[in-house]
Coordinates of C-alpha atoms in Angstrom, one line a residue:
Chain J
X1 CA -56.7 78.9 153.9
X2 CA -59.6 77.9 151.8
X3 CA -63.0 77.8 153.7
X4 CA -63.8 74.4 154.9
X5 CA -60.2 73.3 155.0
X6 CA -59.7 74.0 158.7
X7 CA -58.4 71.2 160.8
X8 CA -58.9 70.3 164.4
X9 CA -55.5 70.6 166.0
X10 CA -54.4 69.4 169.5
X11 CA -51.1 70.7 170.8
X12 CA -49.5 68.7 173.7
X13 CA -46.8 70.8 175.4
X14 CA -48.5 73.9 174.2
X15 CA -47.1 76.2 176.9
X16 CA -43.5 75.4 176.2
X17 CA -40.9 77.4 174.3
X18 CA -41.9 76.3 170.9
X19 CA -45.4 75.0 171.8
X20 CA -46.9 78.4 172.5
X21 CA -45.8 79.8 169.2
X22 CA -47.4 76.8 167.5
X23 CA -50.7 77.3 169.3
X24 CA -50.7 80.9 168.2
X25 CA -49.8 80.1 164.6
X26 CA -52.5 77.4 164.5
X27 CA -55.2 79.7 165.7
X28 CA -54.1 82.5 163.4
X29 CA -54.2 80.0 160.5
X30 CA -57.9 79.4 161.3
X31 CA -57.6 75.9 162.7
X32 CA -59.8 74.9 165.6
X33 CA -57.0 74.6 168.2
X34 CA -56.9 72.9 171.5
X35 CA -54.1 72.6 174.1
X36 CA -53.8 69.7 176.6
X37 CA -53.2 71.1 180.1
X38 CA -52.8 69.5 183.4
X39 CA -54.0 72.5 185.4
X40 CA -56.2 75.3 184.2
X41 CA -55.3 77.6 187.1
X42 CA -51.5 77.2 187.5
X43 CA -49.9 79.0 190.5
X44 CA -47.1 80.2 188.2
X45 CA -48.3 83.7 187.2
X46 CA -46.5 83.6 183.8
X47 CA -48.1 80.3 182.9
X48 CA -51.5 81.6 184.1
X49 CA -51.2 84.6 181.9
X50 CA -50.3 82.5 178.9
X51 CA -53.4 80.3 179.4
X52 CA -55.5 83.4 179.6
X53 CA -54.1 84.8 176.4
X54 CA -54.8 81.4 174.7
X55 CA -58.4 81.4 175.8
X56 CA -58.8 85.0 174.7
X57 CA -57.6 84.1 171.3
X58 CA -60.1 81.2 170.9
X59 CA -58.0 78.2 172.0
X60 CA -59.8 75.4 173.8
X61 CA -58.0 74.3 177.0
X62 CA -58.5 70.6 177.5
X63 CA -57.7 69.1 180.9
X64 CA -55.6 66.0 180.5
X65 CA -52.3 64.4 181.0
X66 CA -49.8 62.2 179.3
X67 CA -50.1 59.9 182.2
X68 CA -53.8 59.7 182.2
X69 CA -54.6 57.4 179.3
X70 CA -58.3 58.0 179.3
X71 CA -58.0 61.7 179.2
X72 CA -55.5 61.5 176.4
X73 CA -57.7 59.2 174.2
X74 CA -60.7 61.5 174.8
X75 CA -58.8 64.6 173.8
X76 CA -57.4 62.8 170.7
X77 CA -60.7 61.5 169.6
X78 CA -62.0 65.0 169.1
X79 CA -59.2 66.2 166.9
X80 CA -57.5 65.5 163.5
X81 CA -53.9 66.5 164.0
X82 CA -51.7 66.1 167.1
X83 CA -48.7 68.2 167.5
X84 CA -46.5 67.3 170.4
X85 CA -44.1 69.9 171.7
X86 CA -43.3 68.3 175.0
X87 CA -39.9 69.0 176.6
X88 CA -36.9 66.7 176.9
X89 CA -38.1 65.1 180.1
X90 CA -41.2 63.8 178.4
X91 CA -39.7 62.7 175.1
X92 CA -39.8 59.0 175.9
X93 CA -43.3 59.3 177.4
X94 CA -44.6 60.2 174.0
X95 CA -45.1 56.4 173.5
X96 CA -48.2 57.0 175.6
X97 CA -49.5 59.4 172.8
X98 CA -48.8 56.7 170.2
X99 CA -50.8 54.2 172.2
X100 CA -53.7 56.7 172.6
X101 CA -53.6 57.5 168.9
X102 CA -53.8 53.9 168.0
X103 CA -56.8 53.4 170.3
X104 CA -58.5 56.6 169.1
X105 CA -58.0 55.5 165.5
X106 CA -59.0 58.9 163.9
X107 CA -55.7 60.9 163.7
X108 CA -54.7 62.1 160.3
X109 CA -51.3 63.3 161.2
X110 CA -49.0 63.1 164.3
X111 CA -46.0 65.5 164.7
X112 CA -43.9 64.2 167.6
X113 CA -41.7 66.6 169.5
X114 CA -38.7 67.1 167.3
X115 CA -38.0 70.8 166.7
X116 CA -34.3 70.7 166.4
X117 CA -31.6 69.0 164.2
X118 CA -32.4 65.8 162.4
X119 CA -31.6 63.3 165.2
X120 CA -30.7 60.6 162.6
X121 CA -28.1 62.8 161.0
X122 CA -26.3 64.2 164.0
X123 CA -22.7 63.5 165.2
X124 CA -22.5 64.2 168.9
X125 CA -21.8 62.7 172.3
X126 CA -23.6 62.4 175.6
X127 CA -25.5 63.8 177.3
X128 CA -27.5 65.0 174.3
X129 CA -26.8 61.9 172.2
X130 CA -29.0 59.9 174.6
X131 CA -31.8 62.4 174.3
X132 CA -31.6 62.3 170.5
X133 CA -31.7 58.5 170.7
X134 CA -35.1 58.8 172.4
X135 CA -36.4 60.8 169.4
X136 CA -35.1 58.2 167.0
X137 CA -36.8 55.4 169.0
X138 CA -40.1 57.2 168.8
X139 CA -39.8 57.7 165.0
X140 CA -39.3 53.9 164.7
X141 CA -42.4 53.3 166.9
X142 CA -44.5 55.7 164.9
X143 CA -43.5 54.1 161.7
X144 CA -44.0 50.5 163.0
X145 CA -47.5 51.5 164.1
X146 CA -48.3 53.0 160.7
X147 CA -49.3 56.4 162.1
X148 CA -49.3 59.2 159.5
X149 CA -46.6 61.6 160.6
X150 CA -44.3 64.6 159.9
X151 CA -41.0 65.2 161.6
X152 CA -40.2 68.9 162.0
X153 CA -36.5 69.5 161.9
X154 CA -36.5 73.3 162.4
X155 CA -32.8 73.4 163.2
X156 CA -31.5 76.1 165.6
X157 CA -33.9 78.3 167.7
X158 CA -33.0 81.9 166.9
X159 CA -33.9 83.0 170.4
X160 CA -31.5 80.5 171.9
X161 CA -28.4 81.3 169.8
X162 CA -28.7 84.7 168.2
X163 CA -29.0 87.0 171.3
X164 CA -25.5 85.9 172.3
X165 CA -24.3 86.0 168.6
X166 CA -23.9 82.2 168.7
X167 CA -21.8 82.2 171.8
X168 CA -23.2 79.2 173.8
X169 CA -21.1 80.1 176.8
X170 CA -23.1 83.2 177.3
X171 CA -26.5 82.2 176.3
X172 CA -29.0 84.5 178.0
X173 CA -26.6 87.4 178.6
X174 CA -27.2 89.4 175.4
X175 CA -24.6 90.3 172.7
X176 CA -21.0 90.1 173.7
X177 CA -19.2 93.4 173.9
X178 CA -15.5 92.4 174.1
X179 CA -14.8 88.8 173.5
X180 CA -16.7 85.9 172.0
X181 CA -16.2 82.2 172.2
X182 CA -16.0 80.1 169.0
X183 CA -16.2 76.3 169.1
X184 CA -13.9 74.6 166.6
X185 CA -12.8 76.7 163.6
X186 CA -16.1 78.5 163.3
X187 CA -16.6 77.6 159.6
X188 CA -19.3 74.9 160.0
X189 CA -22.6 76.1 158.7
X190 CA -25.5 76.4 161.3
X191 CA -29.1 77.2 160.6
X192 CA -31.1 79.7 162.7
X193 CA -34.9 80.1 162.5
X194 CA -37.0 82.5 164.5
X195 CA -39.6 80.7 166.7
X196 CA -42.6 82.4 165.1
X197 CA -41.5 81.2 161.7
X198 CA -40.9 77.7 162.9
X199 CA -44.5 77.7 164.1
X200 CA -45.9 79.1 160.9
X201 CA -44.1 76.5 158.7
X202 CA -45.1 73.7 161.1
X203 CA -48.8 74.7 160.9
X204 CA -48.5 74.9 157.1
X205 CA -47.1 71.4 157.0
X206 CA -49.7 69.6 159.2
X207 CA -52.3 69.1 156.4
X208 CA -50.0 69.2 153.4
X209 CA -49.8 65.9 151.5
X210 CA -46.2 66.8 150.5
X211 CA -45.0 66.5 154.1
X212 CA -46.9 63.2 154.8
X213 CA -44.5 60.7 156.3
X214 CA -41.6 63.0 155.6
X215 CA -39.1 65.1 157.4
X216 CA -39.6 68.8 156.9
X217 CA -36.4 70.7 157.3
X218 CA -36.1 74.5 157.8
X219 CA -33.2 75.9 156.0
X220 CA -34.0 79.5 155.1
X221 CA -31.3 80.4 152.6
X222 CA -30.2 83.7 154.3
X223 CA -30.1 82.0 157.7
X224 CA -27.5 79.3 156.9
X225 CA -24.4 80.8 158.4
X226 CA -21.1 79.8 159.9
X227 CA -20.3 81.2 163.3
X228 CA -17.6 83.3 161.8
X229 CA -20.1 84.7 159.3
X230 CA -22.6 85.5 162.1
X231 CA -19.9 87.3 164.1
X232 CA -18.8 89.3 161.1
X233 CA -22.4 90.3 160.4
X234 CA -22.8 91.4 164.0
X235 CA -19.5 93.3 164.1
X236 CA -20.5 95.3 161.0
X237 CA -23.8 96.2 162.6
X238 CA -22.5 97.0 166.1
X239 CA -19.4 98.8 164.7
X240 CA -17.0 97.0 166.9
X241 CA -14.6 94.1 166.6
X242 CA -14.8 91.2 169.0
X243 CA -11.8 89.3 170.4
X244 CA -12.4 85.7 169.3
X245 CA -11.5 82.9 171.8
X246 CA -11.3 79.5 170.1
X247 CA -12.1 76.2 171.9
X248 CA -10.8 73.3 169.9
X249 CA -13.0 70.2 169.3
X250 CA -10.7 68.1 171.6
X251 CA -11.0 70.7 174.3
X252 CA -14.7 70.9 173.9
X253 CA -15.0 67.2 174.2
X254 CA -13.1 67.4 177.5
X255 CA -15.2 70.3 178.7
X256 CA -18.4 68.3 178.0
X257 CA -17.0 65.5 180.1
X258 CA -16.2 67.8 182.9
X259 CA -19.2 70.2 182.8
X260 CA -22.1 69.8 185.2
X261 CA -25.7 69.5 184.1
X262 CA -27.2 71.4 182.3
X263 CA -24.1 73.1 180.7
X264 CA -22.9 69.7 179.5
X265 CA -26.2 69.3 177.5
X266 CA -25.8 72.8 175.9
X267 CA -22.2 72.0 175.0
X268 CA -23.0 68.6 173.4
X269 CA -25.7 70.2 171.3
X270 CA -23.3 73.0 170.3
X271 CA -20.7 70.4 169.3
X272 CA -23.1 69.0 166.7
X273 CA -24.3 72.4 165.5
X274 CA -21.2 74.6 165.5
X275 CA -18.3 72.2 165.1
X276 CA -19.7 69.3 163.1
X277 CA -22.2 71.3 161.1
X278 CA -25.0 68.8 161.4
X279 CA -27.8 71.1 160.4
X280 CA -26.5 71.7 156.9
X281 CA -23.9 69.1 156.1
X282 CA -26.2 66.8 154.1
X283 CA -28.5 66.9 151.1
X284 CA -32.2 66.7 151.7
X285 CA -33.3 63.8 149.4
X286 CA -36.9 63.7 148.2
X287 CA -37.1 60.1 149.5
X288 CA -37.0 61.3 153.1
X289 CA -37.4 65.1 153.2
X290 CA -38.7 68.4 152.0
X291 CA -37.5 71.9 152.8
X292 CA -39.9 74.5 154.3
X293 CA -39.0 77.6 152.4
X294 CA -39.2 75.8 149.1
X295 CA -42.6 74.4 150.0
X296 CA -44.0 77.7 151.3
X297 CA -42.2 80.5 149.4
X298 CA -44.9 82.9 150.3
X299 CA -44.0 82.9 154.0
X300 CA -41.9 86.0 154.7
X301 CA -39.5 84.6 157.2
X302 CA -37.3 86.7 159.5
X303 CA -33.7 86.8 158.3
X304 CA -30.8 86.6 160.7
X305 CA -29.9 90.0 159.5
X306 CA -33.3 91.4 160.6
X307 CA -33.1 89.5 163.9
X308 CA -29.7 91.0 164.7
X309 CA -31.1 94.5 164.1
X310 CA -33.4 93.9 167.1
X311 CA -30.3 93.5 169.3
X312 CA -28.7 96.8 168.5
Chain M
X1 CA -8.1 56.2 208.3
X2 CA -7.3 53.5 210.9
X3 CA -6.0 50.2 209.4
X4 CA -8.6 47.7 208.8
X5 CA -11.3 50.3 208.5
X6 CA -11.3 50.4 204.7
X7 CA -14.6 49.9 203.0
X8 CA -15.4 48.5 199.6
X9 CA -17.0 51.4 197.6
X10 CA -18.8 51.1 194.3
X11 CA -19.5 54.3 192.4
X12 CA -22.2 54.4 189.8
X13 CA -21.9 57.4 187.5
X14 CA -18.2 57.6 188.4
X15 CA -17.2 59.4 185.2
X16 CA -19.6 62.4 185.6
X17 CA -19.0 65.9 186.9
X18 CA -19.0 65.0 190.6
X19 CA -18.6 61.2 190.3
X20 CA -15.0 61.4 189.1
X21 CA -14.0 63.5 192.1
X22 CA -15.7 61.0 194.4
X23 CA -13.8 58.1 192.8
X24 CA -10.5 60.0 193.3
X25 CA -11.3 60.9 196.9
X26 CA -12.4 57.4 197.7
X27 CA -9.1 55.9 196.4
X28 CA -7.1 58.6 198.2
X29 CA -8.9 57.8 201.4
X30 CA -7.7 54.2 201.1
X31 CA -11.0 52.6 200.2
X32 CA -11.1 49.7 197.8
X33 CA -12.9 51.6 195.0
X34 CA -14.8 50.3 192.0
X35 CA -16.6 52.1 189.2
X36 CA -19.5 50.7 187.2
X37 CA -18.9 51.3 183.5
X38 CA -20.8 50.3 180.4
X39 CA -17.8 50.4 178.1
X40 CA -14.2 49.9 179.1
X41 CA -12.9 51.4 175.8
X42 CA -15.1 54.4 175.1
X43 CA -14.7 56.1 171.7
X44 CA -14.8 59.6 173.4
X45 CA -11.1 60.3 174.0
X46 CA -11.7 62.4 177.1
X47 CA -13.7 59.6 178.8
X48 CA -11.1 57.0 177.7
X49 CA -8.4 59.1 179.3
X50 CA -10.4 59.4 182.6
X51 CA -10.8 55.6 182.8
X52 CA -7.1 55.1 182.2
X53 CA -6.3 57.5 185.0
X54 CA -8.7 55.6 187.3
X55 CA -7.0 52.3 186.6
X56 CA -3.6 53.8 187.1
X57 CA -4.7 55.0 190.5
X58 CA -5.9 51.5 191.5
X59 CA -9.7 51.8 190.7
X60 CA -11.4 48.6 189.6
X61 CA -13.6 49.1 186.5
X62 CA -16.6 46.8 186.7
X63 CA -18.5 46.3 183.5
X64 CA -22.2 46.7 184.2
X65 CA -25.2 48.7 183.6
X66 CA -28.2 50.1 185.4
X67 CA -30.4 48.3 182.9
X68 CA -28.7 45.0 183.4
X69 CA -30.1 43.7 186.7
X70 CA -27.8 40.7 186.9
X71 CA -24.6 42.8 186.3
X72 CA -25.8 45.3 188.9
X73 CA -26.5 42.7 191.6
X74 CA -23.1 41.1 191.0
X75 CA -21.3 44.4 191.3
X76 CA -23.2 45.3 194.4
X77 CA -22.6 41.9 196.1
X78 CA -18.9 42.5 196.2
X79 CA -19.1 45.9 197.9
X80 CA -20.2 47.6 201.1
X81 CA -21.1 51.1 200.1
X82 CA -22.8 52.3 197.0
X83 CA -22.5 55.9 195.9
X84 CA -24.6 56.9 192.9
X85 CA -23.6 60.0 191.1
X86 CA -25.7 59.4 188.0
X87 CA -26.9 62.4 186.0
X88 CA -30.4 63.8 185.7
X89 CA -31.5 61.5 182.9
X90 CA -31.0 58.5 185.2
X91 CA -32.4 59.8 188.4
X92 CA -35.6 57.8 188.2
X93 CA -33.7 54.7 187.0
X94 CA -32.1 54.5 190.4
X95 CA -35.1 52.5 191.5
X96 CA -33.1 49.7 189.7
X97 CA -30.2 50.2 192.2
X98 CA -32.7 49.9 195.1
X99 CA -34.1 46.7 193.7
X100 CA -30.6 45.3 193.2
X101 CA -29.5 46.4 196.7
X102 CA -32.5 44.6 198.2
X103 CA -31.6 41.4 196.3
X104 CA -27.9 41.6 197.2
X105 CA -28.7 42.1 200.9
X106 CA -25.2 43.1 201.9
X107 CA -25.1 46.9 201.5
X108 CA -24.2 48.9 204.6
X109 CA -24.9 52.3 203.1
X110 CA -26.4 53.8 199.9
X111 CA -25.9 57.3 198.8
X112 CA -28.3 58.1 196.0
X113 CA -27.5 60.8 193.4
X114 CA -28.3 64.0 195.2
X115 CA -25.4 66.5 195.2
X116 CA -27.3 69.7 195.1
X117 CA -29.8 71.6 197.3
X118 CA -32.1 69.7 199.7
X119 CA -34.9 68.7 197.3
X120 CA -37.4 68.6 200.1
X121 CA -36.6 72.2 201.1
X122 CA -36.6 74.0 197.8
X123 CA -39.1 76.5 196.4
X124 CA -38.9 76.5 192.6
X125 CA -40.8 75.8 189.4
X126 CA -40.6 73.5 186.4
X127 CA -38.6 72.3 184.7
X128 CA -36.3 71.6 187.6
X129 CA -39.1 71.1 190.1
X130 CA -40.0 67.8 188.3
X131 CA -36.4 66.7 188.4
X132 CA -36.2 67.4 192.1
X133 CA -39.5 65.5 192.6
X134 CA -37.8 62.4 191.3
X135 CA -35.1 62.7 193.9
X136 CA -37.8 63.0 196.6
X137 CA -39.6 59.9 195.3
X138 CA -36.3 58.0 195.5
X139 CA -35.8 59.1 199.1
X140 CA -39.2 57.7 200.0
X141 CA -38.5 54.4 198.3
X142 CA -35.1 54.0 200.0
X143 CA -36.7 54.7 203.4
X144 CA -39.7 52.3 202.7
X145 CA -37.3 49.6 201.8
X146 CA -35.3 50.2 204.9
X147 CA -32.0 50.7 203.2
X148 CA -29.3 52.4 205.3
X149 CA -28.6 55.7 203.5
X150 CA -27.1 59.2 203.5
X151 CA -28.3 62.0 201.4
X152 CA -25.6 64.4 200.3
X153 CA -26.8 68.0 199.9
X154 CA -23.6 69.7 198.9
X155 CA -25.3 72.8 197.7
X156 CA -23.8 74.8 194.8
X157 CA -21.0 73.4 192.6
X158 CA -18.2 76.0 192.7
X159 CA -17.2 75.1 189.2
X160 CA -20.7 75.8 187.9
X161 CA -21.3 79.2 189.6
X162 CA -18.0 80.8 190.6
X163 CA -16.1 81.2 187.3
X164 CA -18.9 83.6 186.1
X165 CA -19.1 85.2 189.6
X166 CA -22.6 83.8 190.0
X167 CA -24.0 85.1 186.8
X168 CA -26.0 82.1 185.5
X169 CA -26.6 83.9 182.2
X170 CA -22.9 83.6 181.3
X171 CA -22.0 80.2 182.9
X172 CA -19.0 78.9 181.0
X173 CA -17.7 82.3 179.7
X174 CA -15.4 83.2 182.6
X175 CA -15.6 86.3 184.8
X176 CA -17.6 89.2 183.5
X177 CA -15.6 92.3 182.7
X178 CA -18.3 95.0 182.3
X179 CA -21.8 94.0 183.4
X180 CA -23.2 91.2 185.5
X181 CA -26.7 89.9 185.8
X182 CA -28.2 89.6 189.3
X183 CA -31.5 87.6 189.8
X184 CA -33.8 89.2 192.4
X185 CA -32.3 91.7 194.8
X186 CA -29.1 89.7 195.2
X187 CA -29.3 89.4 198.9
X188 CA -30.4 85.7 199.3
X189 CA -27.6 83.6 200.7
X190 CA -26.2 80.8 198.4
X191 CA -23.6 78.2 199.3
X192 CA -20.6 77.3 197.0
X193 CA -18.5 74.3 197.5
X194 CA -15.5 73.2 195.4
X195 CA -16.1 69.8 193.8
X196 CA -12.9 68.2 195.3
X197 CA -14.2 69.2 198.8
X198 CA -17.7 67.8 198.1
X199 CA -16.0 64.5 197.3
X200 CA -13.8 64.5 200.4
X201 CA -16.8 65.2 202.7
X202 CA -18.8 62.6 200.9
X203 CA -16.2 60.0 201.3
X204 CA -15.8 60.9 205.0
X205 CA -19.5 60.5 205.5
X206 CA -20.0 57.0 203.9
X207 CA -19.0 55.0 207.0
X208 CA -19.7 57.6 209.7
X209 CA -22.5 56.5 212.1
X210 CA -23.4 60.1 212.6
X211 CA -24.5 60.4 209.0
X212 CA -26.5 57.2 209.0
X213 CA -30.1 57.8 207.7
X214 CA -29.4 61.5 207.7
X215 CA -28.9 64.4 205.3
X216 CA -25.4 65.7 205.3
X217 CA -25.4 69.4 204.3
X218 CA -22.3 71.3 203.2
X219 CA -22.3 74.9 204.4
X220 CA -18.7 75.9 204.8
X221 CA -19.0 79.1 206.9
X222 CA -16.9 81.3 204.6
X223 CA -18.7 80.0 201.5
X224 CA -22.2 81.2 202.4
X225 CA -22.6 84.3 200.4
X226 CA -25.2 86.4 198.8
X227 CA -24.7 87.2 195.1
X228 CA -24.1 90.9 196.1
X229 CA -21.4 89.8 198.5
X230 CA -19.8 87.5 195.9
X231 CA -19.7 90.3 193.4
X232 CA -18.2 92.7 195.9
X233 CA -15.5 90.2 196.7
X234 CA -14.7 89.8 193.1
X235 CA -14.7 93.6 192.4
X236 CA -12.1 94.1 195.2
X237 CA -9.9 91.4 193.8
X238 CA -10.2 92.4 190.1
X239 CA -10.0 96.1 190.9
X240 CA -13.0 97.0 188.8
X241 CA -16.6 97.8 189.3
X242 CA -19.2 95.8 187.4
X243 CA -22.5 97.3 186.1
X244 CA -25.2 95.2 187.8
X245 CA -28.3 94.4 185.7
X246 CA -31.2 93.2 187.9
X247 CA -33.8 90.7 186.7
X248 CA -36.8 90.7 189.1
X249 CA -38.4 87.5 190.3
X250 CA -41.5 88.1 188.2
X251 CA -39.4 88.6 185.1
X252 CA -37.3 85.6 185.9
X253 CA -40.5 83.4 186.1
X254 CA -41.6 84.7 182.7
X255 CA -38.1 84.0 181.3
X256 CA -38.2 80.4 182.6
X257 CA -41.5 80.0 180.9
X258 CA -40.1 81.3 177.6
X259 CA -36.6 79.9 177.6
X260 CA -35.8 76.8 175.7
X261 CA -34.1 73.7 177.1
X262 CA -31.6 73.6 178.8
X263 CA -31.5 77.3 179.7
X264 CA -34.9 77.0 181.4
X265 CA -33.5 74.3 183.7
X266 CA -30.5 76.5 184.6
X267 CA -32.8 79.4 185.3
X268 CA -35.3 77.4 187.5
X269 CA -32.3 76.1 189.5
X270 CA -31.0 79.7 189.8
X271 CA -34.5 80.9 191.0
X272 CA -34.2 78.5 194.0
X273 CA -30.5 79.3 194.8
X274 CA -30.2 83.0 194.1
X275 CA -33.6 84.4 194.6
X276 CA -35.3 82.2 197.1
X277 CA -32.1 81.3 199.1
X278 CA -33.0 77.7 199.4
X279 CA -29.5 76.5 200.3
X280 CA -29.3 78.5 203.5
X281 CA -32.8 79.6 204.5
X282 CA -33.5 76.9 207.1
X283 CA -32.0 75.5 210.2
X284 CA -30.4 72.0 210.1
X285 CA -32.2 70.1 212.8
X286 CA -30.4 67.1 214.4
X287 CA -33.6 65.1 213.7
X288 CA -32.8 65.1 210.0
X289 CA -29.4 66.5 209.3
X290 CA -25.8 67.2 210.1
X291 CA -23.4 69.7 208.7
X292 CA -20.1 68.6 207.0
X293 CA -17.7 71.2 208.2
X294 CA -18.9 70.7 211.8
X295 CA -18.5 66.9 211.5
X296 CA -15.0 67.1 209.9
X297 CA -13.4 70.3 211.1
X298 CA -10.0 68.9 210.1
X299 CA -10.8 69.1 206.4
X300 CA -9.2 72.2 204.9
X301 CA -11.8 73.2 202.4
X302 CA -11.3 75.8 199.7
X303 CA -12.9 79.1 200.5
X304 CA -14.7 81.1 197.9
X305 CA -12.0 83.8 198.4
X306 CA -9.3 81.3 197.5
X307 CA -11.3 80.0 194.5
X308 CA -11.7 83.5 193.1
X309 CA -7.9 84.1 193.2
X310 CA -7.6 81.3 190.6
X311 CA -9.7 83.4 188.3
X312 CA -7.6 86.5 188.4

């Protein structure tokens, strides 16, 4: 970054899955970075350790809360760019950030919590459809209020899908050794992006005029793969053939109906990604979007191939 | 049931994982049963089929919505007992049901959406801690408003935990064949209850004076098992020994911090159930609770042993 081009960045939800990578990337990029936190001495040791590492790297912890309007306005007034990475339970509460941004009046860019598929170009069912609808509502509010913004559609988190080689029925268990579950015919293209790269592209986008009031999509060319392609890539590396168990779209819809929370959420997300191909089944038109690897070709992103090597 | 003892039962959230079993159990028990539905002809074929089966069995579909106060009051006025089985996204919105019950003035018993561990006796972290807090808030509101109630703490859904033999990292994938993940030392006692039985006990409780303003816990004696005991039971049946991979409590807390939604929710629930033993680590005192299998010893519940036979 050129000297004097640093921004002041506030991350809300900076201790979450993607938020903490964004905080790290922002600091590394040279931005003056703050994180809004409710509690500077959390009882959860893992969270306490994370906050310590933030402070050690030069992050400012700002005590505040989505539900405390005054604290929010105060934190926003001393920053240029707001990145929200709040979790699903707080998506709708981001209207409070919009209200505070309007009152503060100084924000150059707001990135609401998106970090997934493009919620206006998905084809899925509840329970995730209702969650996505909240993100759409927030987009309309941001636009109606005239707030400069960027929507980050990073597509699939690598750490969620790749360790199980795309098998959402075993997410968290590591690579399958015998059988693997494929939803639909396995030919729909999905997109996998490693969290650290998502954070780097996001931080590059925050002060880029080309991403102003646009959607930035992440579609690293080597990381657009069907489930069948992903499985073949893994089988070659692991030197073994997996027994594929198919679940048809109709059966998946029935399963979503029957499954308990939170499995039903995972499955309704997977319907969109792995069966309906919603992450790569449309053209990115300049009128609404830009693509991250085209904008920032100098970023050496992690390929799926490289990521799978870590699992061997 | 004795003739003339039928109740009029309204189920809100009657198409969900536990709701549909409650609807079925209520009809079978002879109650005049209604389900509040937003849309009588849903586009989702699985949901449409479920509604057809409801109607065929004599259930009345009542068009209405949590967010339409008038429709809610109207539906409530023509019933005696309200069972809410709404999902996590609508937990907080149940305050709307409370408001409508107060206005209607005729409800003999309200069962809010609980159907899990006792949310006032759990020891876990976010993200599920915040969800549980919403259930606690609703309890306080119900009590403050003086609404006759029963809280159903059915403990673990069998269909969520037993098909993977309690391995929450492979929920949805069927029984493990080689290795299984155990959280903590695997000695904490969990409780597993088959969904159909949860529904039967719930329906028995709705007009029972012994459950009025009490928590009804489900702890079928044969179904209170540690993860180690569950695994041993399965190994004997399947005739094979699984390689156990332990995740310590400290590592689980770190994983919850790092995991993306919705895996982090599943893990924070699992911390409470499998590591901290929150479903069976306290005495049920008569001042606040009753136990279902003691109240209804005639109900022939499905044992874990029987359930596992289905998986062979």
